[in-house]
mmCIF file of C-alpha atoms in Angstrom:
data_model
loop_
_atom_site.group_PDB
_atom_site.id
_atom_site.type_symbol
_atom_site.label_atom_id
_atom_site.label_comp_id
_atom_site.label_asym_id
_atom_site.label_seq_id
_atom_site.Cartn_x
_atom_site.Cartn_y
_atom_site.Cartn_z
ATOM 1 C CA UNK A 1068 0.005 0.025 -0.010
ATOM 2 C CA UNK A 1069 1.392 3.372 -0.926
ATOM 3 C CA UNK A 1070 1.543 6.442 1.112
ATOM 4 C CA UNK A 1071 0.236 9.783 -0.283
ATOM 5 C CA UNK A 1072 3.834 11.124 -0.524
ATOM 6 C CA UNK A 1073 4.817 7.989 -2.951
ATOM 7 C CA UNK A 1074 1.963 8.421 -5.322
ATOM 8 C CA UNK A 1075 2.872 9.897 -8.835
ATOM 9 C CA UNK A 1076 2.062 13.510 -8.391
ATOM 10 C CA UNK A 1077 -0.525 13.583 -11.246
ATOM 11 C CA UNK A 1078 -2.461 10.533 -9.380
ATOM 12 C CA UNK A 1079 -2.210 12.361 -6.056
ATOM 13 C CA UNK A 1080 -3.555 15.434 -7.417
ATOM 14 C CA UNK A 1081 -6.500 13.799 -9.207
ATOM 15 C CA UNK A 1082 -7.172 11.849 -6.027
ATOM 16 C CA UNK A 1083 -7.438 15.173 -4.117
ATOM 17 C CA UNK A 1084 -9.860 16.279 -6.628
ATOM 18 C CA UNK A 1085 -11.980 13.247 -6.482
ATOM 19 C CA UNK A 1086 -12.246 13.611 -2.638
ATOM 20 C CA UNK A 1087 -13.139 17.179 -2.850
ATOM 21 C CA UNK A 1088 -15.769 16.621 -5.631
ATOM 22 C CA UNK A 1089 -14.233 18.831 -8.125
ATOM 23 C CA UNK A 1090 -12.758 16.133 -10.626
ATOM 24 C CA UNK A 1091 -14.025 16.255 -14.177
ATOM 25 C CA UNK A 1092 -15.217 13.058 -16.016
ATOM 26 C CA UNK A 1093 -12.128 12.910 -18.192
ATOM 27 C CA UNK A 1094 -9.844 13.163 -14.931
ATOM 28 C CA UNK A 1095 -12.126 10.590 -13.189
ATOM 29 C CA UNK A 1096 -11.530 8.088 -16.060
ATOM 30 C CA UNK A 1097 -7.651 8.577 -15.933
ATOM 31 C CA UNK A 1098 -7.682 8.080 -12.013
ATOM 32 C CA UNK A 1099 -9.829 4.825 -12.535
ATOM 33 C CA UNK A 1100 -7.441 3.635 -15.263
ATOM 34 C CA UNK A 1101 -4.481 3.983 -12.962
ATOM 35 C CA UNK A 1102 -6.121 2.299 -10.152
ATOM 36 C CA UNK A 1103 -7.134 -0.512 -12.377
ATOM 37 C CA UNK A 1104 -3.452 -1.124 -13.319
ATOM 38 C CA UNK A 1105 -2.511 -1.083 -9.723
ATOM 39 C CA UNK A 1106 -5.311 -2.663 -7.790
ATOM 40 C CA UNK A 1107 -3.454 -3.152 -4.684
ATOM 41 C CA UNK A 1108 -2.273 0.555 -4.324
ATOM 42 C CA UNK A 1109 -4.872 1.943 -1.766
ATOM 43 C CA UNK A 1110 -3.479 5.045 0.025
ATOM 44 C CA UNK A 1111 -3.979 5.374 3.581
ATOM 45 C CA UNK A 1112 -5.096 8.813 3.580
ATOM 46 C CA UNK A 1113 -7.969 7.711 1.109
ATOM 47 C CA UNK A 1114 -9.070 4.996 3.265
ATOM 48 C CA UNK A 1115 -9.633 7.570 6.189
ATOM 49 C CA UNK A 1116 -11.958 9.567 3.974
ATOM 50 C CA UNK A 1117 -13.272 6.877 1.588
ATOM 51 C CA UNK A 1118 -16.897 7.063 0.472
ATOM 52 C CA UNK A 1119 -19.516 4.407 0.665
ATOM 53 C CA UNK A 1120 -19.075 3.536 -3.046
ATOM 54 C CA UNK A 1121 -15.195 3.332 -2.422
ATOM 55 C CA UNK A 1122 -15.642 1.030 0.622
ATOM 56 C CA UNK A 1123 -17.917 -1.264 -1.361
ATOM 57 C CA UNK A 1124 -15.521 -1.412 -4.467
ATOM 58 C CA UNK A 1125 -12.553 -2.075 -2.001
ATOM 59 C CA UNK A 1126 -14.510 -4.810 -0.244
ATOM 60 C CA UNK A 1127 -15.595 -6.315 -3.497
ATOM 61 C CA UNK A 1128 -12.192 -6.498 -5.004
ATOM 62 C CA UNK A 1129 -10.703 -7.788 -1.560
ATOM 63 C CA UNK A 1130 -13.078 -10.533 -1.295
ATOM 64 C CA UNK A 1131 -12.707 -11.651 -5.024
ATOM 65 C CA UNK A 1132 -8.955 -11.724 -4.690
ATOM 66 C CA UNK A 1133 -9.274 -14.017 -1.433
ATOM 67 C CA UNK A 1134 -11.491 -16.397 -3.345
ATOM 68 C CA UNK A 1135 -9.226 -17.111 -6.188
ATOM 69 C CA UNK A 1136 -6.496 -18.533 -3.766
ATOM 70 C CA UNK A 1137 -7.650 -21.879 -2.470
ATOM 71 C CA UNK A 1138 -4.777 -24.275 -1.526
ATOM 72 C CA UNK A 1139 -4.699 -27.422 -3.646
ATOM 73 C CA UNK A 1140 -3.093 -29.483 -1.185
ATOM 74 C CA UNK A 1141 -5.869 -29.165 1.466
ATOM 75 C CA UNK A 1142 -8.137 -32.200 2.404
ATOM 76 C CA UNK A 1143 -11.280 -32.188 0.222
ATOM 77 C CA UNK A 1144 -13.664 -31.415 3.085
ATOM 78 C CA UNK A 1145 -11.728 -28.280 3.672
ATOM 79 C CA UNK A 1146 -11.622 -27.330 0.155
ATOM 80 C CA UNK A 1147 -15.476 -27.620 -0.034
ATOM 81 C CA UNK A 1148 -15.826 -25.699 3.119
ATOM 82 C CA UNK A 1149 -13.609 -22.897 1.839
ATOM 83 C CA UNK A 1150 -15.415 -22.824 -1.539
ATOM 84 C CA UNK A 1151 -18.803 -22.641 0.300
ATOM 85 C CA UNK A 1152 -17.519 -19.712 2.485
ATOM 86 C CA UNK A 1153 -16.169 -17.991 -0.543
ATOM 87 C CA UNK A 1154 -19.449 -18.215 -2.492
ATOM 88 C CA UNK A 1155 -21.274 -16.812 0.570
ATOM 89 C CA UNK A 1156 -18.683 -14.010 0.808
ATOM 90 C CA UNK A 1157 -19.176 -13.347 -2.864
ATOM 91 C CA UNK A 1158 -22.762 -13.195 -2.866
ATOM 92 C CA UNK A 1159 -22.949 -10.890 0.264
ATOM 93 C CA UNK A 1160 -20.123 -8.557 -1.027
ATOM 94 C CA UNK A 1161 -22.067 -8.117 -4.454
ATOM 95 C CA UNK A 1162 -25.262 -7.448 -2.572
ATOM 96 C CA UNK A 1163 -23.349 -4.693 -0.578
ATOM 97 C CA UNK A 1164 -21.812 -3.431 -3.511
ATOM 98 C CA UNK A 1165 -24.883 -3.181 -5.751
ATOM 99 C CA UNK A 1166 -26.935 -1.526 -2.704
ATOM 100 C CA UNK A 1167 -24.339 0.874 -1.997
ATOM 101 C CA UNK A 1168 -24.118 1.872 -5.742
ATOM 102 C CA UNK A 1169 -27.728 2.316 -6.020
ATOM 103 C CA UNK A 1170 -28.115 4.467 -3.192
ATOM 104 C CA UNK A 1171 -25.580 6.613 -4.445
ATOM 105 C CA UNK A 1172 -26.859 6.941 -7.769
ATOM 106 C CA UNK A 1173 -30.552 7.738 -6.456
ATOM 107 C CA UNK A 1174 -29.050 10.554 -4.288
ATOM 108 C CA UNK A 1175 -27.224 11.943 -7.343
ATOM 109 C CA UNK A 1176 -29.914 11.628 -9.955
ATOM 110 C CA UNK A 1177 -32.662 13.041 -7.641
ATOM 111 C CA UNK A 1178 -34.026 16.096 -9.867
ATOM 112 C CA UNK A 1179 -36.376 18.812 -8.938
ATOM 113 C CA UNK A 1180 -38.883 20.313 -11.462
ATOM 114 C CA UNK A 1181 -40.306 23.782 -10.852
ATOM 115 C CA UNK A 1182 -43.427 25.121 -12.581
ATOM 116 C CA UNK A 1183 -44.557 28.726 -12.921
ATOM 117 C CA UNK A 1184 -48.169 28.016 -14.095
ATOM 118 C CA UNK A 1185 -48.713 31.430 -15.767
ATOM 119 C CA UNK A 1186 -47.250 33.353 -12.598
ATOM 120 C CA UNK A 1187 -43.929 34.462 -11.646
ATOM 121 C CA UNK A 1188 -42.382 31.957 -9.440
ATOM 122 C CA UNK A 1189 -39.165 32.589 -7.215
ATOM 123 C CA UNK A 1190 -36.891 29.436 -6.772
ATOM 124 C CA UNK A 1191 -33.877 29.387 -4.507
ATOM 125 C CA UNK A 1192 -31.437 26.984 -5.868
ATOM 126 C CA UNK A 1193 -29.023 24.803 -3.607
ATOM 127 C CA UNK A 1194 -26.215 27.250 -4.355
ATOM 128 C CA UNK A 1195 -28.258 30.275 -3.090
ATOM 129 C CA UNK A 1196 -28.718 31.483 -6.694
ATOM 130 C CA UNK A 1197 -32.419 32.882 -7.086
ATOM 131 C CA UNK A 1198 -34.506 32.254 -10.227
ATOM 132 C CA UNK A 1199 -37.806 34.057 -11.039
ATOM 133 C CA UNK A 1200 -39.648 31.602 -13.512
ATOM 134 C CA UNK A 1201 -42.083 33.475 -15.665
ATOM 135 C CA UNK A 1202 -45.123 32.467 -17.786
ATOM 136 C CA UNK A 1203 -45.836 28.744 -18.261
ATOM 137 C CA UNK A 1204 -42.169 27.749 -17.811
ATOM 138 C CA UNK A 1205 -40.423 24.790 -16.235
ATOM 139 C CA UNK A 1206 -36.969 24.501 -14.449
ATOM 140 C CA UNK A 1207 -35.285 21.429 -13.876
ATOM 141 C CA UNK A 1208 -32.243 21.346 -11.436
ATOM 142 C CA UNK A 1209 -30.735 18.801 -8.850
ATOM 143 C CA UNK A 1210 -31.391 18.908 -5.261
ATOM 144 C CA UNK A 1211 -27.810 19.399 -4.673
ATOM 145 C CA UNK A 1212 -24.918 20.534 -7.098
ATOM 146 C CA UNK A 1213 -22.332 17.704 -6.983
ATOM 147 C CA UNK A 1214 -20.805 18.156 -10.175
ATOM 148 C CA UNK A 1215 -17.778 20.607 -11.213
ATOM 149 C CA UNK A 1216 -20.497 22.575 -12.983
ATOM 150 C CA UNK A 1217 -23.904 23.746 -11.804
ATOM 151 C CA UNK A 1218 -26.295 22.501 -14.396
ATOM 152 C CA UNK A 1219 -29.989 23.293 -14.827
ATOM 153 C CA UNK A 1220 -32.487 22.976 -17.846
ATOM 154 C CA UNK A 1221 -34.936 25.764 -18.620
ATOM 155 C CA UNK A 1222 -37.992 25.634 -20.870
ATOM 156 C CA UNK A 1223 -39.594 28.884 -21.320
ATOM 157 C CA UNK A 1224 -38.463 32.222 -19.590
ATOM 158 C CA UNK A 1225 -36.663 33.092 -16.355
ATOM 159 C CA UNK A 1226 -34.670 35.754 -14.618
ATOM 160 C CA UNK A 1227 -31.315 34.296 -13.137
ATOM 161 C CA UNK A 1228 -29.364 35.737 -10.469
ATOM 162 C CA UNK A 1229 -26.570 33.543 -10.100
ATOM 163 C CA UNK A 1230 -24.435 33.053 -6.956
ATOM 164 C CA UNK A 1231 -20.683 33.828 -7.653
ATOM 165 C CA UNK A 1232 -18.795 30.505 -7.596
ATOM 166 C CA UNK A 1233 -15.438 30.770 -9.854
ATOM 167 C CA UNK A 1234 -14.726 27.137 -9.397
ATOM 168 C CA UNK A 1235 -18.182 25.812 -10.332
ATOM 169 C CA UNK A 1236 -19.671 27.566 -13.559
ATOM 170 C CA UNK A 1237 -23.328 27.886 -13.949
ATOM 171 C CA UNK A 1238 -24.577 26.085 -17.185
ATOM 172 C CA UNK A 1239 -28.255 26.554 -18.348
ATOM 173 C CA UNK A 1240 -29.478 24.278 -21.219
ATOM 174 C CA UNK A 1241 -32.446 25.758 -22.910
ATOM 175 C CA UNK A 1242 -33.738 24.563 -26.333
ATOM 176 C CA UNK A 1243 -30.876 24.672 -28.771
ATOM 177 C CA UNK A 1244 -28.592 26.978 -26.523
ATOM 178 C CA UNK A 1245 -26.310 26.765 -23.793
ATOM 179 C CA UNK A 1246 -25.418 29.646 -21.476
ATOM 180 C CA UNK A 1247 -22.356 29.414 -19.221
ATOM 181 C CA UNK A 1248 -21.711 31.872 -16.211
ATOM 182 C CA UNK A 1249 -19.739 32.169 -13.109
ATOM 183 C CA UNK A 1250 -21.750 34.534 -11.184
ATOM 184 C CA UNK A 1251 -23.992 37.150 -12.977
ATOM 185 C CA UNK A 1252 -27.779 38.173 -13.666
ATOM 186 C CA UNK A 1253 -29.523 37.854 -16.827
ATOM 187 C CA UNK A 1254 -32.886 36.888 -18.503
ATOM 188 C CA UNK A 1255 -33.413 34.086 -20.911
ATOM 189 C CA UNK A 1256 -36.534 33.672 -23.164
ATOM 190 C CA UNK A 1257 -36.916 30.793 -25.409
ATOM 191 C CA UNK A 1258 -39.587 29.425 -27.358
ATOM 192 C CA UNK A 1259 -39.031 26.363 -29.585
ATOM 193 C CA UNK A 1260 -42.426 26.784 -31.183
ATOM 194 C CA UNK A 1261 -41.921 30.226 -32.131
ATOM 195 C CA UNK A 1262 -38.048 29.680 -32.796
ATOM 196 C CA UNK A 1263 -37.057 32.497 -30.771
ATOM 197 C CA UNK A 1264 -34.399 32.826 -28.305
ATOM 198 C CA UNK A 1265 -33.329 35.937 -26.317
ATOM 199 C CA UNK A 1266 -30.669 36.483 -23.765
ATOM 200 C CA UNK A 1267 -30.499 39.938 -21.785
ATOM 201 C CA UNK A 1268 -27.407 40.350 -19.469
ATOM 202 C CA UNK A 1269 -28.027 42.773 -16.643
ATOM 203 C CA UNK A 1270 -24.709 42.210 -14.827
ATOM 204 C CA UNK A 1271 -21.501 40.377 -15.472
ATOM 205 C CA UNK A 1272 -21.171 38.360 -18.698
ATOM 206 C CA UNK A 1273 -22.638 35.271 -20.256
ATOM 207 C CA UNK A 1274 -21.169 32.750 -22.763
ATOM 208 C CA UNK A 1275 -23.737 31.598 -25.177
ATOM 209 C CA UNK A 1276 -23.506 28.794 -27.741
ATOM 210 C CA UNK A 1277 -25.613 26.306 -29.703
ATOM 211 C CA UNK A 1278 -25.855 23.001 -27.427
ATOM 212 C CA UNK A 1279 -24.567 19.561 -28.366
ATOM 213 C CA UNK A 1280 -26.943 17.181 -26.614
ATOM 214 C CA UNK A 1281 -24.197 14.609 -26.139
ATOM 215 C CA UNK A 1282 -22.127 16.881 -23.941
ATOM 216 C CA UNK A 1283 -22.062 20.136 -21.820
ATOM 217 C CA UNK A 1284 -19.069 21.919 -23.367
ATOM 218 C CA UNK A 1285 -19.615 25.245 -25.206
ATOM 219 C CA UNK A 1286 -18.618 25.250 -28.869
ATOM 220 C CA UNK A 1287 -17.724 28.623 -30.380
ATOM 221 C CA UNK A 1288 -19.404 30.786 -27.653
ATOM 222 C CA UNK A 1289 -20.384 34.335 -27.946
ATOM 223 C CA UNK A 1290 -19.813 36.488 -25.023
ATOM 224 C CA UNK A 1291 -22.596 38.878 -24.049
ATOM 225 C CA UNK A 1292 -21.609 41.650 -21.663
ATOM 226 C CA UNK A 1293 -23.931 43.459 -19.191
ATOM 227 C CA UNK A 1294 -26.393 45.952 -20.894
ATOM 228 C CA UNK A 1295 -26.676 43.976 -24.042
ATOM 229 C CA UNK A 1296 -28.915 41.346 -25.520
ATOM 230 C CA UNK A 1297 -28.621 38.699 -28.007
ATOM 231 C CA UNK A 1298 -31.619 37.588 -29.947
ATOM 232 C CA UNK A 1299 -32.041 34.774 -32.634
ATOM 233 C CA UNK A 1300 -35.140 34.535 -34.863
ATOM 234 C CA UNK A 1301 -35.400 31.070 -36.361
ATOM 235 C CA UNK A 1302 -38.225 32.145 -38.769
ATOM 236 C CA UNK A 1303 -36.046 34.997 -40.166
ATOM 237 C CA UNK A 1304 -32.800 32.970 -39.707
ATOM 238 C CA UNK A 1305 -31.238 36.180 -37.999
ATOM 239 C CA UNK A 1306 -29.038 36.988 -35.118
ATOM 240 C CA UNK A 1307 -28.535 40.103 -33.757
ATOM 241 C CA UNK A 1308 -26.469 41.544 -30.828
ATOM 242 C CA UNK A 1309 -27.646 45.054 -29.587
ATOM 243 C CA UNK A 1310 -27.571 47.210 -26.363
ATOM 244 C CA UNK A 1311 -30.736 46.237 -24.385
ATOM 245 C CA UNK A 1312 -33.260 48.907 -24.315
ATOM 246 C CA UNK A 1313 -34.457 50.364 -20.958
ATOM 247 C CA UNK A 1314 -38.122 49.523 -21.700
ATOM 248 C CA UNK A 1315 -36.762 45.732 -22.006
ATOM 249 C CA UNK A 1316 -35.172 45.828 -18.810
ATOM 250 C CA UNK A 1317 -38.230 47.415 -17.086
ATOM 251 C CA UNK A 1318 -40.268 44.494 -18.631
ATOM 252 C CA UNK A 1319 -37.808 41.888 -17.525
ATOM 253 C CA UNK A 1320 -37.888 42.955 -13.894
ATOM 254 C CA UNK A 1321 -41.566 43.340 -13.476
ATOM 255 C CA UNK A 1322 -42.904 41.227 -10.749
ATOM 256 C CA UNK A 1323 -39.647 40.293 -9.363
ATOM 257 C CA UNK A 1324 -37.570 41.479 -6.277
ATOM 258 C CA UNK A 1325 -34.426 41.760 -8.233
ATOM 259 C CA UNK A 1326 -34.092 45.430 -8.135
ATOM 260 C CA UNK A 1327 -32.458 46.345 -4.721
ATOM 261 C CA UNK A 1328 -31.467 49.904 -5.459
ATOM 262 C CA UNK A 1329 -32.272 51.936 -2.311
ATOM 263 C CA UNK A 1330 -32.234 55.772 -2.439
ATOM 264 C CA UNK A 1331 -32.899 57.145 0.990
ATOM 265 C CA UNK A 1332 -35.472 54.286 1.788
ATOM 266 C CA UNK A 1333 -36.669 53.620 5.561
ATOM 267 C CA UNK A 1334 -35.344 50.770 7.307
ATOM 268 C CA UNK A 1335 -38.722 49.224 7.600
ATOM 269 C CA UNK A 1336 -39.092 49.054 3.899
ATOM 270 C CA UNK A 1337 -35.627 47.824 3.296
ATOM 271 C CA UNK A 1338 -36.142 45.002 5.861
ATOM 272 C CA UNK A 1339 -39.452 43.857 4.100
ATOM 273 C CA UNK A 1340 -37.836 43.780 0.876
ATOM 274 C CA UNK A 1341 -34.838 41.836 1.981
ATOM 275 C CA UNK A 1342 -37.028 39.390 3.744
ATOM 276 C CA UNK A 1343 -39.305 38.876 0.710
ATOM 277 C CA UNK A 1344 -36.370 38.461 -1.822
ATOM 278 C CA UNK A 1345 -34.176 35.917 0.178
ATOM 279 C CA UNK A 1346 -37.043 34.194 2.096
ATOM 280 C CA UNK A 1347 -35.896 35.144 5.547
ATOM 281 C CA UNK A 1348 -36.923 36.670 8.666
ATOM 282 C CA UNK A 1349 -34.980 39.499 10.253
ATOM 283 C CA UNK A 1350 -35.474 39.867 13.919
ATOM 284 C CA UNK A 1351 -34.598 43.373 15.530
ATOM 285 C CA UNK A 1352 -35.790 42.535 19.116
ATOM 286 C CA UNK A 1353 -35.986 45.782 21.210
ATOM 287 C CA UNK A 1354 -33.650 47.553 18.869
ATOM 288 C CA UNK A 1355 -35.020 50.624 17.242
ATOM 289 C CA UNK A 1356 -34.149 51.334 13.711
ATOM 290 C CA UNK A 1357 -36.864 53.674 12.815
ATOM 291 C CA UNK A 1358 -34.735 56.599 12.207
ATOM 292 C CA UNK A 1359 -32.253 54.734 9.837
ATOM 293 C CA UNK A 1360 -32.481 55.280 6.088
ATOM 294 C CA UNK A 1361 -30.603 53.437 3.477
ATOM 295 C CA UNK A 1362 -29.056 54.676 0.152
ATOM 296 C CA UNK A 1363 -27.187 51.967 -1.361
ATOM 297 C CA UNK A 1364 -27.412 49.611 -4.506
ATOM 298 C CA UNK A 1365 -27.327 45.967 -3.373
ATOM 299 C CA UNK A 1366 -28.914 44.454 -6.638
ATOM 300 C CA UNK A 1367 -27.371 41.306 -7.576
ATOM 301 C CA UNK A 1368 -25.764 41.003 -4.095
ATOM 302 C CA UNK A 1369 -25.849 37.768 -2.007
ATOM 303 C CA UNK A 1370 -27.760 37.908 1.318
ATOM 304 C CA UNK A 1371 -24.468 38.223 3.280
ATOM 305 C CA UNK A 1372 -23.271 41.182 1.258
ATOM 306 C CA UNK A 1373 -26.579 42.920 1.688
ATOM 307 C CA UNK A 1374 -26.663 42.318 5.365
ATOM 308 C CA UNK A 1375 -23.207 43.834 5.690
ATOM 309 C CA UNK A 1376 -24.220 46.966 3.997
ATOM 310 C CA UNK A 1377 -27.398 47.113 6.350
ATOM 311 C CA UNK A 1378 -25.303 46.588 9.534
ATOM 312 C CA UNK A 1379 -22.825 49.103 8.477
ATOM 313 C CA UNK A 1380 -25.647 51.893 7.822
ATOM 314 C CA UNK A 1381 -27.372 50.960 11.291
ATOM 315 C CA UNK A 1382 -24.159 50.456 13.182
ATOM 316 C CA UNK A 1383 -25.412 47.128 14.110
ATOM 317 C CA UNK A 1384 -24.232 43.469 14.147
ATOM 318 C CA UNK A 1385 -25.989 40.402 12.497
ATOM 319 C CA UNK A 1386 -25.950 36.657 12.639
ATOM 320 C CA UNK A 1387 -27.532 34.164 10.408
ATOM 321 C CA UNK A 1388 -29.096 30.969 11.576
ATOM 322 C CA UNK A 1389 -30.791 29.187 8.546
ATOM 323 C CA UNK A 1390 -33.520 31.527 7.500
ATOM 324 C CA UNK A 1391 -33.628 33.554 10.693
ATOM 325 C CA UNK A 1392 -31.510 36.783 10.825
ATOM 326 C CA UNK A 1393 -30.780 38.342 14.305
ATOM 327 C CA UNK A 1394 -30.119 42.157 13.997
ATOM 328 C CA UNK A 1395 -28.512 43.565 17.382
ATOM 329 C CA UNK A 1396 -27.186 46.760 18.569
ATOM 330 C CA UNK A 1397 -26.618 50.140 16.875
ATOM 331 C CA UNK A 1398 -29.343 52.505 15.665
ATOM 332 C CA UNK A 1399 -29.452 55.834 13.998
ATOM 333 C CA UNK A 1400 -29.975 59.372 15.430
#
């Protein structure tokens, strides 16, 4: 058994990515291929952190290897006994292996489908991104993002406010297109029947490309920066990239809580809007913030960043416990 410091540097690097959940499918294949050629090389540090699947695979391989070595010079009844015991162990190990494998697959495959049913529906994704699903639209996403990319599928129209995560790009598959971002806000409208696709970027930038249904990679992406929109009309066989009209932005934001630009707004209103957008409850206790007014733009900011601004203005401190926010101390004269 090799120690971590004796492993080839590339394999050690890939194994660390495997344990942290950031390994790509190509890297996983390379790692599996190396261990297939070195079946007895199980690092000590990996055994301490092995997953259920790794445990079942190791148990399975270990039992198989033991079954193969039956001494030929043993008495017949001993050989029969060993063969029976080995068969029982084999059946049990296969059962454990398949059970753990199935349980892991069920956990990963579990997806959630959200529908807007003609109304604007707000959805909080597992990574704290916020989506406003519009019209008769549907969004498909996993209960937990486990892959190196955060993948969702959109049918229809939605406004996305994507949580920033440089190590896990956010990829949206919609109709014949893929949109890939790190952390930004934008609106996507897609209609297969009308052959129309429109992307309006509010902040940051988005890479858009035609999708290949056999893989998630982007092919010849077009980079759309903030304040611009990209539209494809299949009926007219046309594409155009233009600045987004103000009227378009107003229409996109209508019915959402995306806009968090406060100009001398009373604390009570700020509190209500923050609670509604992030689905939280802000508790102020006996503290009085009635004389506090906020002038700041926290649009496209996370809950934590928004609370930092509020606490700075009110001279208070805050703590977050799930969906409960406690604001203490401070106040305004």
